[in-house]
Structures are given as C-alpha cells and as structure tokens.
Amino acid sequence: MLKIFLAFVRKETFHILRDTRTLVILFGMPIALVLIFGYTISNEFKGASIAIVDEARDALSAELIAHLTASGHFELVAQPPDMAGMEKAFQTGEVKLGIVIPAGFEQSFFREKRAAVQLLADATEPNYATTLTNYATQMITAFQQEQGRVEVLPYQVGVHIQMLYNPTLVGAYNFIPGVVALILMLICAMMTSLTIAREKETGTMDLLLVSPLSPMVILLGKVTPYVVLSFVNAVIVFLLGYLVFDVPVRGSIVLLLVLCLLYLMVALGLGVLISTLAATQQTAMMTSLFTLLMPTMILSGFIFPIASMPTALQYAAHIIPAKYFIEIEKNIMLKGAGWEAVQFSSLVLVAMMLFLFAAAWRNFKVVYD
Amino acid sequence: MTAASQQPAITATGLTKKFGDFTAVDAITFSVAQGEVFGFLGANGAGKTTAIKMLIGLSHPTAGSATVAGFDIATQREQVKENIGYMSQKFSLYEDLSVLQNINFYGGIYGLSRRQIKDKSAEIIERLQLEAHATKVVGSLPLGWKQRLAFAVAGVHDPQIIFMDEPTGGVDPVTRRRFWEMIYAAAEVGTTIFVTTHYMDEAEYCNRISIMVAGKIAALGSPRQLKDDYEAASMDEVFLKLVRD
C-alpha cells in the first residue's frame, strides 16, 4: 500500500515540476505578496503634504509651524492666505492635512490660557486622514506642553500610552500572519481542488477509480505533495517576515508549525470538497477564488478589523478558518503565548477539519450515479 | 482447455440502468467468451458507455446482474477491478508526463514490482517502437501513438479483460488498422477484449458484435452471421436496417 502511495506521490510531483510556470507562481507569489504588503500597507508616513493658514502671524504661530515641519513627517507645501485657498489646495489633492491658526493665537495662549487650532483632513482616504490628525494632535500637544511648561497646572491627569507587543506599531506584525493565512489557503485549497478537477476533466480520474486503488489512497496521494509545498511556503514567509521585516516568533516555533499544519488540513479539506463539487478546473478555480480568497481577505481580520464590522459580518467571520489561524499566529509570534492561549482557536480548527473531511469524503464519488 | 477457461469472461443478465424516467440501458443479456474480441456497437446515446461503466464498476445497475472475470459486479467489485484494464474515450494518459513516467505510474498503482515495471516498460516501448520518444511527454505524440500507448498501459498489469470505450476516435482508417493489430495480438494470448465503437469498419474486425438501439440489444452475432440474417452487404447496411425498424 505504501509503495502504491509513493508511486502516486511521485507522479504528482512530476506534474508539479513539469509545470514551471505554476511553480514560479507558487513560490514567487508568497514572496511578492510579502514584499508588496510590506512596503505599501503601512501606517507610518513621511513627508505628508500639509497647508497652513496662519491668521495669527505672530511669534508663537511661527514657532508652532517650525515645530510641525521640523519632524520631517510633515512637509509644508502651501500657505494659502485664507480658507478659500485652503479648499482649493484640498481639491487639487495637493495637500492631505490643513492647519488653521486663528488670529491672536499667541495672545489667547498666554493671556486667556486657551487657544484653538483647527485641523482639516482629506477624509476621502479615511485611514490616512485619521493617522495624520492623530499625529498632528500629538505634536501640537507636545508643543503646548513645551511652551507652557512654566505654568504649573493645579491638577493634571497624565495619560501614558503603551502599545503592547508592537510598541512601534510596525505594520508587518499584522500582515505577515495575514499573508501566511492567505497563501496557505490559496495554495493548499486552490491547488488541491484544481489538481483533482484536472483528473476529472482529462478522464484520468475514471482510470484511477477503475483501478484497485482505494479512494483514500487516491486522495492522499494527490494532496500530499501540495501539503508539503504549502508548508515550505509558510516557512519561507515566516523567514521573510523575520529577516526583512523583523517580525519575531516569541513563542514556541514547534507549536506554531504544528498549528500551521492543522490549518493546512482545513484548507485541504476545503480544496477536496470544492473539487468534489466542480467538474472542471475552471469551475474549481472560480469557486476557490470566490469562496476562499475573498472571505479570507475581507472577513479574517487581516485587512479590516473584525471588531468594527457590522454584527452580521462579525458572525460570518466566525466561520472563516483564517480568522482563527491569524489569532493563533499573533498569539504565538507576537505575544509569545503558549498552548493555553491558542487552545480554543485550535479546537475550532480541529472541528472544522473533521467536518470538512467528512463532507469531502461523503461527496467524493467513487461510483457515478 | 481446462474447465475453468470455459467459464465466460463476461455475463450480463437483464442489466438495466435508469436515470429517473429515462432508461439508458434496458435489460440487456449477453455473454462474452474468454479470448473473444467483442464489439459493442450503437449510435451515440444508445447506452454503450452506460453499459460499460456498469461492467467496470463506475456505475451501479438499477436492476439485473453481471459477472466480470467470474466475479459479481455488485458484490465483488475489488476482485473485478484487479482483473480488468480500462481505456476511456479520452485515452486517459497524463499528457504532461513522459511515456515512461506514465507506464511507471500505472504499473505502480497496480502494485507491480520495480523489476516488473522495468520489464513491462521495455516491452511496451519496443512493441510500439517508441524508443526515441520514451522520455518525451505524451502530449507531443501523434494521436494514433497515444491511443496505442493507452491500450498498452491499460494492459500493463496483464488483466484478463480489457474494456475500451470508443478507443479510436479521431484517427484515420490506416491508424485504426494498426491499433486493431495490437488488439488481435492481445486476444491471441487469451485477453478478452470488450470494445465499444460506432465505426462499422471496426465492427468487421470483431469476433462477435452486439448492436444497441435505444438501450436494448437489437442484434447479436458474428459479423458474417448478422450480414446473412439481414441480407446486407456490409455492417453499415445491417446497422441502418436495424435503426430504421
């Protein structure tokens, strides 16, 4: 039985190796995805274009402007004389953040001990707008403390913020786990469904079914090479994350890899299930893309936080395997957590795996009727 | 000949397949002797493929029974599978694998030893004169060669019976003739051949043929016998007479 299984695995490996184009995609895609996400999705920014309407034109407003532009995060590209000029700058897309310093700024600040500054942000890009206003607010607060340090306030609530597990808010800490979840789902489930659908399409599946091979050996023989391939890919992405973007694995690497295999099994179950329902490679491909890729991207919490989704979608997110795997990855990699912290998510994945295996097995037609 | 070899290779008794209200195969009864080349003729949609799928275990009969190599297709499927080879309409080789890789794989799944596979590969390659193409991918071979290779692969484990579903589609009569020479060679050493076709010139090559019309066996006998019975000069004529009735 083992010999027959190995003959099957060997043949499947030949298929994979023969198809160099697919091979390049299989190994190139994860690397490309990591680099693209790594260098584009980022909350850090430099040289954001701002405009300042300085209605005060006094010493303090000049100091504030100098303070804001000194950091290098903001680049002052326009100083329109009035609000109309500011609006124009926003419309052309020239500036993303506007700051209005009202007349009598210095006087209000020192005499009345209160001064207002208005921030305007281009919210057609909501995330960027939020990031910019947050950052500007922080800088203005710091400026105020610097200028007013001689004043001793009678009461004060000091807020100290500490960002746990990712103190410098590195984007890679979020996307490396996400990319691993996405790639494993894509390669393992999609390739499995494609490879089985291909045998059906070319008629070779009939020959396999007519042979004395048990259906279990047919399925295992077909999927094993893809499990190995996906696992290698996962390791490549983890390594890239570690070497290029300094994403650590603070917890147990063994536990991480074991649970990685568990997630692969879930993906595999999905792939086989899809292939039992799809008669052609094209159907298998489309079904995989729409039922796996999109939900994994959108509902897993990889790109959009689950907590800010509408209730219905939050429930939908609970059936997305990637959601649990990303939680597991983050717990182990970033928080250095052990088995207790990932127990629940792992058990959910085990349940999903068993369910999918059972469904796929029931649907795998040994006899057509 | 021993008594065992007198046992028919295939028997079918009232074999029926229904898909809902449609009866694809309607209570067919026949038997095929060992070493016989049995042609299963009929127009497209007459029920040939459905019948062959029941015999090789890809489809469950709705009623009736059948034995293949002496084993019941309903209760002894594993034994049936070990004793048959199958070549489908799509000739079922992996086009992206080489000739040798295909032979190795099919030998492997039938549990042949490394030694046996090696001998078989050498024999097949020599018989088909594929020496120069052994390591080339099957997709690069001409259709006629692919079909002959598929036939050789279907017999890689020396099965008692080889089932073929329209094996020679899309090739010219000369290439078909060469294919049939291989079939005769296999029958010569005792392999039973069960072949479906809609080429009437192929029907002439068979020892016996059955002609299916609308799920039923309308005629069964040797080509000569059928031509006499229907007072026809060729199998084509026999067939047309049957279909018109």
mmCIF file of C-alpha atoms in Angstrom, chain B residues 21-242:
data_model
loop_
_atom_site.group_PDB
_atom_site.id
_atom_site.type_symbol
_atom_site.label_atom_id
_atom_site.label_comp_id
_atom_site.label_asym_id
_atom_site.label_seq_id
_atom_site.Cartn_x
_atom_site.Cartn_y
_atom_site.Cartn_z
ATOM 1 C CA ASP B 21 -37.704 8.161 -16.096
ATOM 2 C CA PHE B 22 -35.104 7.596 -18.782
ATOM 3 C CA THR B 23 -33.924 4.038 -19.332
ATOM 4 C CA ALA B 24 -30.392 4.258 -20.693
ATOM 5 C CA VAL B 25 -29.761 0.517 -20.684
ATOM 6 C CA ASP B 26 -32.830 -1.703 -20.917
ATOM 7 C CA ALA B 27 -32.433 -5.256 -19.568
ATOM 8 C CA ILE B 28 -29.523 -6.379 -21.739
ATOM 9 C CA THR B 29 -28.430 -10.008 -21.614
ATOM 10 C CA PHE B 30 -25.286 -11.378 -23.258
ATOM 11 C CA SER B 31 -22.125 -13.290 -22.550
ATOM 12 C CA VAL B 32 -18.569 -12.950 -23.806
ATOM 13 C CA ALA B 33 -16.198 -15.928 -24.017
ATOM 14 C CA GLN B 34 -12.597 -15.781 -22.872
ATOM 15 C CA GLY B 35 -10.187 -14.531 -25.506
ATOM 16 C CA GLU B 36 -13.028 -13.167 -27.595
ATOM 17 C CA VAL B 37 -12.994 -9.742 -29.261
ATOM 18 C CA PHE B 38 -16.478 -8.485 -28.516
ATOM 19 C CA GLY B 39 -17.738 -5.344 -30.252
ATOM 20 C CA PHE B 40 -20.374 -3.261 -28.604
ATOM 21 C CA LEU B 41 -21.952 -1.149 -31.314
ATOM 22 C CA GLY B 42 -24.549 1.560 -31.320
ATOM 23 C CA ALA B 43 -25.231 5.136 -32.251
ATOM 24 C CA ASN B 44 -24.222 7.923 -29.876
ATOM 25 C CA GLY B 45 -26.580 7.863 -26.921
ATOM 26 C CA ALA B 46 -27.642 4.255 -27.442
ATOM 27 C CA GLY B 47 -26.362 3.332 -23.978
ATOM 28 C CA LYS B 48 -22.931 1.874 -24.782
ATOM 29 C CA THR B 49 -20.950 3.988 -22.343
ATOM 30 C CA THR B 50 -23.513 3.487 -19.578
ATOM 31 C CA ALA B 51 -23.312 -0.280 -20.065
ATOM 32 C CA ILE B 52 -19.512 -0.324 -19.984
ATOM 33 C CA LYS B 53 -19.478 1.861 -16.850
ATOM 34 C CA MET B 54 -21.661 -0.653 -15.038
ATOM 35 C CA LEU B 55 -19.395 -3.524 -16.044
ATOM 36 C CA ILE B 56 -16.215 -1.798 -14.811
ATOM 37 C CA GLY B 57 -17.791 -0.620 -11.567
ATOM 38 C CA LEU B 58 -18.109 3.115 -12.226
ATOM 39 C CA SER B 59 -21.890 2.931 -12.104
ATOM 40 C CA HIS B 60 -24.390 0.840 -10.132
ATOM 41 C CA PRO B 61 -27.009 -1.092 -12.124
ATOM 42 C CA THR B 62 -30.643 -0.254 -11.374
ATOM 43 C CA ALA B 63 -31.649 -3.890 -11.980
ATOM 44 C CA GLY B 64 -30.195 -7.109 -13.299
ATOM 45 C CA SER B 65 -26.793 -8.615 -12.637
ATOM 46 C CA ALA B 66 -23.459 -9.180 -14.331
ATOM 47 C CA THR B 67 -20.217 -11.013 -13.745
ATOM 48 C CA VAL B 68 -16.784 -9.961 -14.955
ATOM 49 C CA ALA B 69 -13.904 -12.458 -14.823
ATOM 50 C CA GLY B 70 -16.224 -14.659 -12.805
ATOM 51 C CA PHE B 71 -16.875 -12.044 -10.116
ATOM 52 C CA ASP B 72 -20.172 -10.347 -9.388
ATOM 53 C CA ILE B 73 -20.010 -6.621 -10.245
ATOM 54 C CA ALA B 74 -22.322 -5.738 -7.349
ATOM 55 C CA THR B 75 -20.682 -7.675 -4.532
ATOM 56 C CA GLN B 76 -17.101 -8.364 -5.654
ATOM 57 C CA ARG B 77 -16.008 -5.050 -7.057
ATOM 58 C CA GLU B 78 -12.459 -5.269 -5.704
ATOM 59 C CA GLN B 79 -11.810 -8.600 -7.433
ATOM 60 C CA VAL B 80 -13.380 -7.290 -10.635
ATOM 61 C CA LYS B 81 -11.072 -4.270 -10.578
ATOM 62 C CA GLU B 82 -7.956 -6.395 -10.169
ATOM 63 C CA ASN B 83 -8.763 -8.374 -13.291
ATOM 64 C CA ILE B 84 -9.678 -5.667 -15.755
ATOM 65 C CA GLY B 85 -7.980 -2.900 -17.686
ATOM 66 C CA TYR B 86 -9.802 0.145 -18.994
ATOM 67 C CA MET B 87 -9.165 2.600 -21.780
ATOM 68 C CA SER B 88 -11.593 5.500 -21.963
ATOM 69 C CA GLN B 89 -12.655 7.747 -24.822
ATOM 70 C CA LYS B 90 -10.192 10.365 -23.646
ATOM 71 C CA PHE B 91 -7.355 7.767 -23.742
ATOM 72 C CA SER B 92 -6.528 8.723 -20.173
ATOM 73 C CA LEU B 93 -2.806 9.248 -20.196
ATOM 74 C CA TYR B 94 -1.128 12.165 -18.460
ATOM 75 C CA GLU B 95 -0.159 14.428 -21.326
ATOM 76 C CA ASP B 96 2.365 16.369 -19.247
ATOM 77 C CA LEU B 97 4.239 13.251 -18.185
ATOM 78 C CA SER B 98 6.667 11.292 -20.333
ATOM 79 C CA VAL B 99 5.892 7.905 -21.881
ATOM 80 C CA LEU B 100 7.997 6.148 -19.232
ATOM 81 C CA GLN B 101 6.501 8.131 -16.359
ATOM 82 C CA ASN B 102 3.017 7.138 -17.489
ATOM 83 C CA ILE B 103 3.913 3.451 -17.676
ATOM 84 C CA ASN B 104 5.669 3.632 -14.296
ATOM 85 C CA PHE B 105 2.685 5.286 -12.675
ATOM 86 C CA TYR B 106 0.052 2.878 -13.955
ATOM 87 C CA GLY B 107 2.323 -0.064 -13.183
ATOM 88 C CA GLY B 108 2.789 1.405 -9.722
ATOM 89 C CA ILE B 109 -0.886 1.763 -8.905
ATOM 90 C CA TYR B 110 -1.498 -1.848 -9.908
ATOM 91 C CA GLY B 111 1.151 -2.857 -7.417
ATOM 92 C CA LEU B 112 3.741 -4.152 -9.909
ATOM 93 C CA SER B 113 7.256 -4.504 -8.546
ATOM 94 C CA ARG B 114 10.072 -2.271 -9.746
ATOM 95 C CA ARG B 115 11.513 -5.191 -11.734
ATOM 96 C CA GLN B 116 8.139 -5.970 -13.372
ATOM 97 C CA ILE B 117 7.618 -2.305 -14.270
ATOM 98 C CA LYS B 118 11.051 -2.127 -15.826
ATOM 99 C CA ASP B 119 10.447 -5.223 -17.957
ATOM 100 C CA LYS B 120 6.964 -4.041 -18.934
ATOM 101 C CA SER B 121 8.226 -0.590 -19.931
ATOM 102 C CA ALA B 122 10.952 -2.061 -22.103
ATOM 103 C CA GLU B 123 8.471 -4.419 -23.723
ATOM 104 C CA ILE B 124 5.873 -1.727 -24.435
ATOM 105 C CA ILE B 125 8.414 0.701 -25.806
ATOM 106 C CA GLU B 126 9.840 -1.941 -28.087
ATOM 107 C CA ARG B 127 6.421 -3.115 -29.254
ATOM 108 C CA LEU B 128 5.291 0.408 -30.079
ATOM 109 C CA GLN B 129 8.686 1.414 -31.474
ATOM 110 C CA LEU B 130 8.760 4.359 -29.127
ATOM 111 C CA GLU B 131 12.493 4.094 -28.292
ATOM 112 C CA ALA B 132 13.208 7.625 -29.482
ATOM 113 C CA HIS B 133 10.248 9.055 -27.573
ATOM 114 C CA ALA B 134 10.417 7.250 -24.232
ATOM 115 C CA THR B 135 11.331 10.348 -22.260
ATOM 116 C CA LYS B 136 9.192 12.757 -24.271
ATOM 117 C CA VAL B 137 5.885 13.992 -22.861
ATOM 118 C CA VAL B 138 2.862 12.112 -24.129
ATOM 119 C CA GLY B 139 1.236 15.374 -25.251
ATOM 120 C CA SER B 140 3.851 15.672 -28.019
ATOM 121 C CA LEU B 141 2.979 12.306 -29.619
ATOM 122 C CA PRO B 142 0.576 11.918 -32.560
ATOM 123 C CA LEU B 143 -2.949 10.795 -31.614
ATOM 124 C CA GLY B 144 -2.551 7.317 -33.088
ATOM 125 C CA TRP B 145 0.506 6.644 -30.929
ATOM 126 C CA LYS B 146 -1.211 7.994 -27.843
ATOM 127 C CA GLN B 147 -4.051 5.559 -28.414
ATOM 128 C CA ARG B 148 -1.777 2.575 -28.865
ATOM 129 C CA LEU B 149 0.200 3.594 -25.791
ATOM 130 C CA ALA B 150 -3.036 3.956 -23.813
ATOM 131 C CA PHE B 151 -4.017 0.436 -24.846
ATOM 132 C CA ALA B 152 -0.640 -0.926 -23.802
ATOM 133 C CA VAL B 153 -0.934 0.898 -20.469
ATOM 134 C CA ALA B 154 -4.451 -0.477 -19.914
ATOM 135 C CA GLY B 155 -2.882 -3.928 -20.151
ATOM 136 C CA VAL B 156 0.204 -3.156 -18.068
ATOM 137 C CA HIS B 157 -0.913 -5.499 -15.263
ATOM 138 C CA ASP B 158 -1.891 -8.324 -17.674
ATOM 139 C CA PRO B 159 -5.600 -8.204 -16.920
ATOM 140 C CA GLN B 160 -7.955 -10.952 -18.092
ATOM 141 C CA ILE B 161 -10.257 -8.457 -19.772
ATOM 142 C CA ILE B 162 -9.633 -5.049 -21.326
ATOM 143 C CA PHE B 163 -12.577 -2.693 -21.690
ATOM 144 C CA MET B 164 -12.335 0.050 -24.274
ATOM 145 C CA ASP B 165 -14.797 2.874 -24.781
ATOM 146 C CA GLU B 166 -14.524 4.294 -28.304
ATOM 147 C CA PRO B 167 -10.747 3.903 -28.321
ATOM 148 C CA THR B 168 -10.063 5.005 -31.885
ATOM 149 C CA GLY B 169 -11.977 8.263 -32.161
ATOM 150 C CA GLY B 170 -10.478 10.886 -34.452
ATOM 151 C CA VAL B 171 -7.915 8.828 -36.364
ATOM 152 C CA ASP B 172 -7.809 7.628 -39.962
ATOM 153 C CA PRO B 173 -8.599 4.021 -41.041
ATOM 154 C CA VAL B 174 -4.919 3.141 -41.511
ATOM 155 C CA THR B 175 -4.090 4.183 -37.956
ATOM 156 C CA ARG B 176 -7.192 2.328 -36.740
ATOM 157 C CA ARG B 177 -5.977 -0.769 -38.551
ATOM 158 C CA ARG B 178 -2.630 -0.606 -36.711
ATOM 159 C CA PHE B 179 -4.484 -0.220 -33.433
ATOM 160 C CA TRP B 180 -6.516 -3.323 -34.183
ATOM 161 C CA GLU B 181 -3.377 -5.307 -34.873
ATOM 162 C CA MET B 182 -2.441 -4.691 -31.229
ATOM 163 C CA ILE B 183 -5.892 -5.816 -30.131
ATOM 164 C CA TYR B 184 -5.555 -9.076 -32.066
ATOM 165 C CA ALA B 185 -2.124 -9.677 -30.570
ATOM 166 C CA ALA B 186 -3.610 -9.301 -27.105
ATOM 167 C CA ALA B 187 -6.560 -11.571 -27.907
ATOM 168 C CA GLU B 188 -4.155 -14.136 -29.283
ATOM 169 C CA VAL B 189 -2.602 -14.637 -25.841
ATOM 170 C CA GLY B 190 -6.036 -15.039 -24.263
ATOM 171 C CA THR B 191 -7.008 -11.497 -23.245
ATOM 172 C CA THR B 192 -10.706 -10.819 -23.654
ATOM 173 C CA ILE B 193 -11.479 -7.550 -25.424
ATOM 174 C CA PHE B 194 -14.702 -5.633 -24.887
ATOM 175 C CA VAL B 195 -14.798 -2.624 -27.189
ATOM 176 C CA THR B 196 -17.466 -0.034 -27.954
ATOM 177 C CA THR B 197 -17.377 1.755 -31.251
ATOM 178 C CA HIS B 198 -19.521 3.449 -33.822
ATOM 179 C CA TYR B 199 -17.154 2.759 -36.705
ATOM 180 C CA MET B 200 -18.675 -0.004 -38.806
ATOM 181 C CA ASP B 201 -15.344 -0.957 -40.380
ATOM 182 C CA GLU B 202 -14.139 -1.781 -36.863
ATOM 183 C CA ALA B 203 -17.172 -3.966 -36.316
ATOM 184 C CA GLU B 204 -15.885 -6.246 -39.062
ATOM 185 C CA TYR B 205 -12.727 -6.873 -37.018
ATOM 186 C CA CYS B 206 -14.623 -8.290 -34.048
ATOM 187 C CA ASN B 207 -15.356 -11.988 -33.425
ATOM 188 C CA ARG B 208 -18.858 -11.125 -32.342
ATOM 189 C CA ILE B 209 -20.790 -7.929 -32.075
ATOM 190 C CA SER B 210 -23.902 -6.689 -30.383
ATOM 191 C CA ILE B 211 -25.777 -3.716 -31.765
ATOM 192 C CA MET B 212 -27.540 -1.484 -29.273
ATOM 193 C CA VAL B 213 -30.521 0.613 -30.280
ATOM 194 C CA ALA B 214 -32.214 2.814 -27.692
ATOM 195 C CA GLY B 215 -30.864 0.908 -24.686
ATOM 196 C CA LYS B 216 -31.691 -2.575 -25.997
ATOM 197 C CA ILE B 217 -29.572 -5.143 -27.785
ATOM 198 C CA ALA B 218 -31.190 -5.269 -31.219
ATOM 199 C CA ALA B 219 -28.856 -7.857 -32.754
ATOM 200 C CA LEU B 220 -26.045 -10.102 -31.612
ATOM 201 C CA GLY B 221 -23.767 -12.435 -33.551
ATOM 202 C CA SER B 222 -20.671 -12.664 -35.705
ATOM 203 C CA PRO B 223 -20.376 -10.040 -38.463
ATOM 204 C CA ARG B 224 -20.937 -12.699 -41.132
ATOM 205 C CA GLN B 225 -23.983 -14.093 -39.351
ATOM 206 C CA LEU B 226 -25.544 -10.638 -38.970
ATOM 207 C CA LYS B 227 -24.944 -9.755 -42.601
ATOM 208 C CA ASP B 228 -26.616 -13.010 -43.650
ATOM 209 C CA ASP B 229 -29.554 -12.515 -41.277
ATOM 210 C CA TYR B 230 -30.240 -9.003 -42.508
ATOM 211 C CA GLU B 231 -29.351 -9.721 -46.120
ATOM 212 C CA ALA B 232 -26.841 -6.919 -46.099
ATOM 213 C CA ALA B 233 -23.554 -6.470 -47.930
ATOM 214 C CA SER B 234 -21.839 -4.585 -45.108
ATOM 215 C CA MET B 235 -22.189 -3.906 -41.403
ATOM 216 C CA ASP B 236 -23.214 -0.363 -42.326
ATOM 217 C CA GLU B 237 -26.293 -1.762 -44.030
ATOM 218 C CA VAL B 238 -27.105 -4.049 -41.095
ATOM 219 C CA PHE B 239 -26.919 -1.097 -38.802
ATOM 220 C CA LEU B 240 -29.114 1.144 -40.942
ATOM 221 C CA LYS B 241 -31.753 -1.587 -41.285
ATOM 222 C CA LEU B 242 -31.816 -2.052 -37.515
#
